Amino acid sequence: MELRNFISTPESIVAAFVLLATLWGTSFVAIEAGLHYFPPLLFAGVRYAIAGAIVLAVAALASGRTVPRGRDEWVGVGVAGTFVIAAYHGLLYVGELHVSGAVAAVVVSLAPVLTAVFAAVLLPSERLGPVEIGGFALGILGVVVIADPVEAGLGSSALLGVALAFAGAVAFSLGAVLLRPLRTDLPIAALQGWAMVLGAGQLFVGAALFGESPAAIVWNDTAIASLAYLTVLSGAFAFLIYFALLDAVGPARLHLVGYAEPVVAAAGSWVLFGSLIEAEALLGFVAILAGFLALERREIAAYVGVEARHWPR
């Protein structure tokens, strides 16, 4: 029986939303912990090679069709694997060498804002009005506040980490928009499984090009626990919850999960490492959230039953 069959009532949707935010929010902290023992690109590659195999196995049991057919389906796998898996996670993992998982989570929360902007630029059915442009500007302002380039200086390691996490969010958002016209009846779990496997291969190539070696991996209890958590729970299991929620509530409402993740990441970072998120990052997060609310105000209003037909665009 598919997981989506268990996510149908309002109570189960809320529970699944909280669980997904918890799994993905804590993944930033698990990455931070694992990077003490893994080279970053190898770490991400191993995670998604295993997670992709698990997701493909589940897709085969759930739907029976796992092999893409035709040009659009294979191009879709390529787009998702390259942008959503390889580029996003490669940049994020390297970025977390320079900033905490909590700060990276706040920067990545800009992804829904970027997705809406890319959709308006690249898709004929979408467009940006003054309010949307203002929302995008707020989101960018939030990232600038987090990076604090004046205080940090251009050579700051933290500024580099924020820039890499931001680039990862750009890659994720661009991939999500490019994928929309390529969607077919290929089950989304199969698409994501193939994308994970392809993205893992690209991450392994990148690791080789940057001189990362498996011999540099330090296998201990923390390394194994981090990899297992990221692969099984926040990887395969969390994506299956995501697929079920996507069917239940749609992409616009599901974007809100990205704004619970930094809260979870900040709490996890405090519990495991004793580090607290700085006031600048909190202020930046508020600006990013305000930008998202401006961009997605119609969808959110529709969800809560507020009339929005005459709102300015």
PDB file of N, CA, C and O in Angstrom, residues 44-88:
ATOM      1  N   ALA A  44      27.841  13.380  -0.135  1.00  0.00           N
ATOM      2  CA  ALA A  44      26.557  13.541  -0.819  1.00  0.00           C
ATOM      3  C   ALA A  44      26.330  12.423  -1.832  1.00  0.00           C
ATOM      4  O   ALA A  44      25.211  11.916  -1.970  1.00  0.00           O
ATOM      5  N   GLY A  45      27.383  12.009  -2.545  1.00  0.00           N
ATOM      6  CA  GLY A  45      27.241  10.965  -3.546  1.00  0.00           C
ATOM      7  C   GLY A  45      26.843   9.634  -2.946  1.00  0.00           C
ATOM      8  O   GLY A  45      25.942   8.939  -3.456  1.00  0.00           O
ATOM      9  N   VAL A  46      27.499   9.234  -1.865  1.00  0.00           N
ATOM     10  CA  VAL A  46      27.162   7.967  -1.211  1.00  0.00           C
ATOM     11  C   VAL A  46      25.729   8.005  -0.695  1.00  0.00           C
ATOM     12  O   VAL A  46      24.965   7.043  -0.838  1.00  0.00           O
ATOM     13  N   ARG A  47      25.367   9.155  -0.099  1.00  0.00           N
ATOM     14  CA  ARG A  47      24.001   9.278   0.422  1.00  0.00           C
ATOM     15  C   ARG A  47      22.968   9.019  -0.664  1.00  0.00           C
ATOM     16  O   ARG A  47      22.029   8.238  -0.465  1.00  0.00           O
ATOM     17  N   TYR A  48      23.123   9.666  -1.812  1.00  0.00           N
ATOM     18  CA  TYR A  48      22.075   9.565  -2.827  1.00  0.00           C
ATOM     19  C   TYR A  48      22.187   8.319  -3.699  1.00  0.00           C
ATOM     20  O   TYR A  48      21.193   7.903  -4.299  1.00  0.00           O
ATOM     21  N   ALA A  49      23.340   7.701  -3.765  1.00  0.00           N
ATOM     22  CA  ALA A  49      23.421   6.408  -4.447  1.00  0.00           C
ATOM     23  C   ALA A  49      22.572   5.372  -3.710  1.00  0.00           C
ATOM     24  O   ALA A  49      21.799   4.610  -4.323  1.00  0.00           O
ATOM     25  N   ILE A  50      22.701   5.356  -2.390  1.00  0.00           N
ATOM     26  CA  ILE A  50      21.928   4.397  -1.591  1.00  0.00           C
ATOM     27  C   ILE A  50      20.453   4.792  -1.546  1.00  0.00           C
ATOM     28  O   ILE A  50      19.563   3.948  -1.748  1.00  0.00           O
ATOM     29  N   ALA A  51      20.173   6.074  -1.294  1.00  0.00           N
ATOM     30  CA  ALA A  51      18.786   6.524  -1.222  1.00  0.00           C
ATOM     31  C   ALA A  51      18.068   6.303  -2.547  1.00  0.00           C
ATOM     32  O   ALA A  51      16.890   5.902  -2.575  1.00  0.00           O
ATOM     33  N   GLY A  52      18.751   6.541  -3.679  1.00  0.00           N
ATOM     34  CA  GLY A  52      18.128   6.321  -4.986  1.00  0.00           C
ATOM     35  C   GLY A  52      17.746   4.879  -5.203  1.00  0.00           C
ATOM     36  O   GLY A  52      16.665   4.584  -5.737  1.00  0.00           O
ATOM     37  N   ALA A  53      18.609   3.959  -4.799  1.00  0.00           N
ATOM     38  CA  ALA A  53      18.293   2.534  -4.935  1.00  0.00           C
ATOM     39  C   ALA A  53      17.064   2.175  -4.107  1.00  0.00           C
ATOM     40  O   ALA A  53      16.188   1.412  -4.557  1.00  0.00           O
ATOM     41  N   ILE A  54      16.967   2.743  -2.893  1.00  0.00           N
ATOM     42  CA  ILE A  54      15.810   2.458  -2.037  1.00  0.00           C
ATOM     43  C   ILE A  54      14.533   3.011  -2.649  1.00  0.00           C
ATOM     44  O   ILE A  54      13.500   2.329  -2.715  1.00  0.00           O
ATOM     45  N   VAL A  55      14.580   4.258  -3.124  1.00  0.00           N
ATOM     46  CA  VAL A  55      13.385   4.885  -3.703  1.00  0.00           C
ATOM     47  C   VAL A  55      12.940   4.146  -4.965  1.00  0.00           C
ATOM     48  O   VAL A  55      11.741   3.939  -5.193  1.00  0.00           O
ATOM     49  N   LEU A  56      13.875   3.716  -5.806  1.00  0.00           N
ATOM     50  CA  LEU A  56      13.513   2.959  -7.003  1.00  0.00           C
ATOM     51  C   LEU A  56      12.867   1.628  -6.640  1.00  0.00           C
ATOM     52  O   LEU A  56      11.915   1.187  -7.296  1.00  0.00           O
ATOM     53  N   ALA A  57      13.362   0.979  -5.598  1.00  0.00           N
ATOM     54  CA  ALA A  57      12.764  -0.284  -5.160  1.00  0.00           C
ATOM     55  C   ALA A  57      11.334  -0.067  -4.667  1.00  0.00           C
ATOM     56  O   ALA A  57      10.422  -0.840  -5.002  1.00  0.00           O
ATOM     57  N   VAL A  58      11.127   0.993  -3.902  1.00  0.00           N
ATOM     58  CA  VAL A  58       9.778   1.304  -3.425  1.00  0.00           C
ATOM     59  C   VAL A  58       8.867   1.652  -4.597  1.00  0.00           C
ATOM     60  O   VAL A  58       7.702   1.245  -4.642  1.00  0.00           O
ATOM     61  N   ALA A  59       9.394   2.417  -5.568  1.00  0.00           N
ATOM     62  CA  ALA A  59       8.595   2.785  -6.739  1.00  0.00           C
ATOM     63  C   ALA A  59       8.175   1.550  -7.527  1.00  0.00           C
ATOM     64  O   ALA A  59       7.045   1.464  -8.017  1.00  0.00           O
ATOM     65  N   ALA A  60       9.065   0.582  -7.650  1.00  0.00           N
ATOM     66  CA  ALA A  60       8.749  -0.644  -8.381  1.00  0.00           C
ATOM     67  C   ALA A  60       7.640  -1.420  -7.676  1.00  0.00           C
ATOM     68  O   ALA A  60       6.732  -1.963  -8.319  1.00  0.00           O
ATOM     69  N   LEU A  61       7.694  -1.462  -6.351  1.00  0.00           N
ATOM     70  CA  LEU A  61       6.669  -2.184  -5.600  1.00  0.00           C
ATOM     71  C   LEU A  61       5.331  -1.450  -5.634  1.00  0.00           C
ATOM     72  O   LEU A  61       4.267  -2.074  -5.669  1.00  0.00           O
ATOM     73  N   ALA A  62       5.377  -0.114  -5.644  1.00  0.00           N
ATOM     74  CA  ALA A  62       4.149   0.678  -5.555  1.00  0.00           C
ATOM     75  C   ALA A  62       3.437   0.825  -6.888  1.00  0.00           C
ATOM     76  O   ALA A  62       2.211   0.764  -6.958  1.00  0.00           O
ATOM     77  N   SER A  63       4.189   1.018  -7.961  1.00  0.00           N
ATOM     78  CA  SER A  63       3.549   1.337  -9.241  1.00  0.00           C
ATOM     79  C   SER A  63       3.858   0.345 -10.350  1.00  0.00           C
ATOM     80  O   SER A  63       3.112   0.250 -11.324  1.00  0.00           O
ATOM     81  N   GLY A  64       4.975  -0.359 -10.242  1.00  0.00           N
ATOM     82  CA  GLY A  64       5.331  -1.324 -11.271  1.00  0.00           C
ATOM     83  C   GLY A  64       6.104  -0.725 -12.429  1.00  0.00           C
ATOM     84  O   GLY A  64       6.808  -1.433 -13.135  1.00  0.00           O
ATOM     85  N   ARG A  65       6.016   0.605 -12.670  1.00  0.00           N
ATOM     86  CA  ARG A  65       6.767   1.243 -13.760  1.00  0.00           C
ATOM     87  C   ARG A  65       7.838   2.133 -13.182  1.00  0.00           C
ATOM     88  O   ARG A  65       7.549   3.125 -12.514  1.00  0.00           O
ATOM     89  N   THR A  66       9.070   1.777 -13.458  1.00  0.00           N
ATOM     90  CA  THR A  66      10.190   2.562 -12.937  1.00  0.00           C
ATOM     91  C   THR A  66      11.132   3.049 -14.022  1.00  0.00           C
ATOM     92  O   THR A  66      11.977   3.907 -13.753  1.00  0.00           O
ATOM     93  N   VAL A  67      11.014   2.529 -15.247  1.00  0.00           N
ATOM     94  CA  VAL A  67      11.947   2.892 -16.315  1.00  0.00           C
ATOM     95  C   VAL A  67      11.353   4.020 -17.162  1.00  0.00           C
ATOM     96  O   VAL A  67      10.256   3.872 -17.705  1.00  0.00           O
ATOM     97  N   PRO A  68      12.031   5.163 -17.286  1.00  0.00           N
ATOM     98  CA  PRO A  68      11.520   6.258 -18.123  1.00  0.00           C
ATOM     99  C   PRO A  68      11.394   5.830 -19.585  1.00  0.00           C
ATOM    100  O   PRO A  68      12.143   4.983 -20.077  1.00  0.00           O
ATOM    101  N   ARG A  69      10.440   6.439 -20.285  1.00  0.00           N
ATOM    102  CA  ARG A  69      10.231   6.175 -21.707  1.00  0.00           C
ATOM    103  C   ARG A  69      10.244   7.500 -22.454  1.00  0.00           C
ATOM    104  O   ARG A  69       9.650   8.473 -22.017  1.00  0.00           O
ATOM    105  N   GLY A  70      10.886   7.517 -23.568  1.00  0.00           N
ATOM    106  CA  GLY A  70      10.850   8.697 -24.414  1.00  0.00           C
ATOM    107  C   GLY A  70      11.785   9.801 -23.957  1.00  0.00           C
ATOM    108  O   GLY A  70      12.338   9.791 -22.850  1.00  0.00           O
ATOM    109  N   ARG A  71      11.908  10.796 -24.843  1.00  0.00           N
ATOM    110  CA  ARG A  71      12.867  11.875 -24.625  1.00  0.00           C
ATOM    111  C   ARG A  71      12.527  12.709 -23.396  1.00  0.00           C
ATOM    112  O   ARG A  71      13.408  12.993 -22.566  1.00  0.00           O
ATOM    113  N   ASP A  72      11.263  13.127 -23.245  1.00  0.00           N
ATOM    114  CA  ASP A  72      10.906  14.025 -22.155  1.00  0.00           C
ATOM    115  C   ASP A  72      11.196  13.405 -20.794  1.00  0.00           C
ATOM    116  O   ASP A  72      11.671  14.088 -19.873  1.00  0.00           O
ATOM    117  N   GLU A  73      10.903  12.118 -20.653  1.00  0.00           N
ATOM    118  CA  GLU A  73      11.119  11.485 -19.342  1.00  0.00           C
ATOM    119  C   GLU A  73      12.604  11.381 -19.019  1.00  0.00           C
ATOM    120  O   GLU A  73      13.015  11.618 -17.879  1.00  0.00           O
ATOM    121  N   TRP A  74      13.421  11.042 -20.006  1.00  0.00           N
ATOM    122  CA  TRP A  74      14.859  10.946 -19.741  1.00  0.00           C
ATOM    123  C   TRP A  74      15.479  12.324 -19.535  1.00  0.00           C
ATOM    124  O   TRP A  74      16.373  12.497 -18.695  1.00  0.00           O
ATOM    125  N   VAL A  75      14.992  13.338 -20.286  1.00  0.00           N
ATOM    126  CA  VAL A  75      15.479  14.704 -20.054  1.00  0.00           C
ATOM    127  C   VAL A  75      15.069  15.178 -18.662  1.00  0.00           C
ATOM    128  O   VAL A  75      15.849  15.835 -17.954  1.00  0.00           O
ATOM    129  N   GLY A  76      13.847  14.816 -18.241  1.00  0.00           N
ATOM    130  CA  GLY A  76      13.398  15.162 -16.903  1.00  0.00           C
ATOM    131  C   GLY A  76      14.287  14.558 -15.828  1.00  0.00           C
ATOM    132  O   GLY A  76      14.635  15.217 -14.840  1.00  0.00           O
ATOM    133  N   VAL A  77      14.670  13.303 -16.014  1.00  0.00           N
ATOM    134  CA  VAL A  77      15.599  12.660 -15.083  1.00  0.00           C
ATOM    135  C   VAL A  77      16.929  13.405 -15.065  1.00  0.00           C
ATOM    136  O   VAL A  77      17.516  13.648 -14.002  1.00  0.00           O
ATOM    137  N   GLY A  78      17.393  13.805 -16.261  1.00  0.00           N
ATOM    138  CA  GLY A  78      18.656  14.527 -16.340  1.00  0.00           C
ATOM    139  C   GLY A  78      18.605  15.868 -15.643  1.00  0.00           C
ATOM    140  O   GLY A  78      19.545  16.257 -14.932  1.00  0.00           O
ATOM    141  N   VAL A  79      17.503  16.597 -15.827  1.00  0.00           N
ATOM    142  CA  VAL A  79      17.354  17.903 -15.183  1.00  0.00           C
ATOM    143  C   VAL A  79      17.307  17.750 -13.668  1.00  0.00           C
ATOM    144  O   VAL A  79      18.003  18.461 -12.923  1.00  0.00           O
ATOM    145  N   ALA A  80      16.476  16.822 -13.187  1.00  0.00           N
ATOM    146  CA  ALA A  80      16.354  16.624 -11.738  1.00  0.00           C
ATOM    147  C   ALA A  80      17.669  16.130 -11.140  1.00  0.00           C
ATOM    148  O   ALA A  80      18.089  16.599 -10.073  1.00  0.00           O
ATOM    149  N   GLY A  81      18.318  15.201 -11.825  1.00  0.00           N
ATOM    150  CA  GLY A  81      19.572  14.671 -11.296  1.00  0.00           C
ATOM    151  C   GLY A  81      20.674  15.711 -11.257  1.00  0.00           C
ATOM    152  O   GLY A  81      21.448  15.779 -10.294  1.00  0.00           O
ATOM    153  N   THR A  82      20.744  16.536 -12.300  1.00  0.00           N
ATOM    154  CA  THR A  82      21.827  17.515 -12.403  1.00  0.00           C
ATOM    155  C   THR A  82      21.621  18.704 -11.472  1.00  0.00           C
ATOM    156  O   THR A  82      22.539  19.109 -10.748  1.00  0.00           O
ATOM    157  N   PHE A  83      20.410  19.284 -11.491  1.00  0.00           N
ATOM    158  CA  PHE A  83      20.164  20.511 -10.730  1.00  0.00           C
ATOM    159  C   PHE A  83      19.710  20.238  -9.297  1.00  0.00           C
ATOM    160  O   PHE A  83      20.255  20.812  -8.347  1.00  0.00           O
ATOM    161  N   VAL A  84      18.688  19.376  -9.141  1.00  0.00           N
ATOM    162  CA  VAL A  84      18.061  19.186  -7.832  1.00  0.00           C
ATOM    163  C   VAL A  84      18.908  18.314  -6.912  1.00  0.00           C
ATOM    164  O   VAL A  84      18.933  18.529  -5.697  1.00  0.00           O
ATOM    165  N   ILE A  85      19.611  17.341  -7.486  1.00  0.00           N
ATOM    166  CA  ILE A  85      20.421  16.448  -6.648  1.00  0.00           C
ATOM    167  C   ILE A  85      21.890  16.874  -6.657  1.00  0.00           C
ATOM    168  O   ILE A  85      22.445  17.273  -5.631  1.00  0.00           O
ATOM    169  N   ALA A  86      22.548  16.805  -7.807  1.00  0.00           N
ATOM    170  CA  ALA A  86      24.007  16.993  -7.838  1.00  0.00           C
ATOM    171  C   ALA A  86      24.420  18.429  -7.501  1.00  0.00           C
ATOM    172  O   ALA A  86      25.201  18.661  -6.575  1.00  0.00           O
ATOM    173  N   ALA A  87      23.906  19.405  -8.251  1.00  0.00           N
ATOM    174  CA  ALA A  87      24.349  20.788  -8.048  1.00  0.00           C
ATOM    175  C   ALA A  87      23.917  21.313  -6.683  1.00  0.00           C
ATOM    176  O   ALA A  87      24.723  21.889  -5.937  1.00  0.00           O
ATOM    177  N   TYR A  88      22.650  21.107  -6.343  1.00  0.00           N
ATOM    178  CA  TYR A  88      22.153  21.622  -5.061  1.00  0.00           C
ATOM    179  C   TYR A  88      22.918  21.022  -3.885  1.00  0.00           C
ATOM    180  O   TYR A  88      23.443  21.750  -3.025  1.00  0.00           O
TER     181      TYR A  88
END
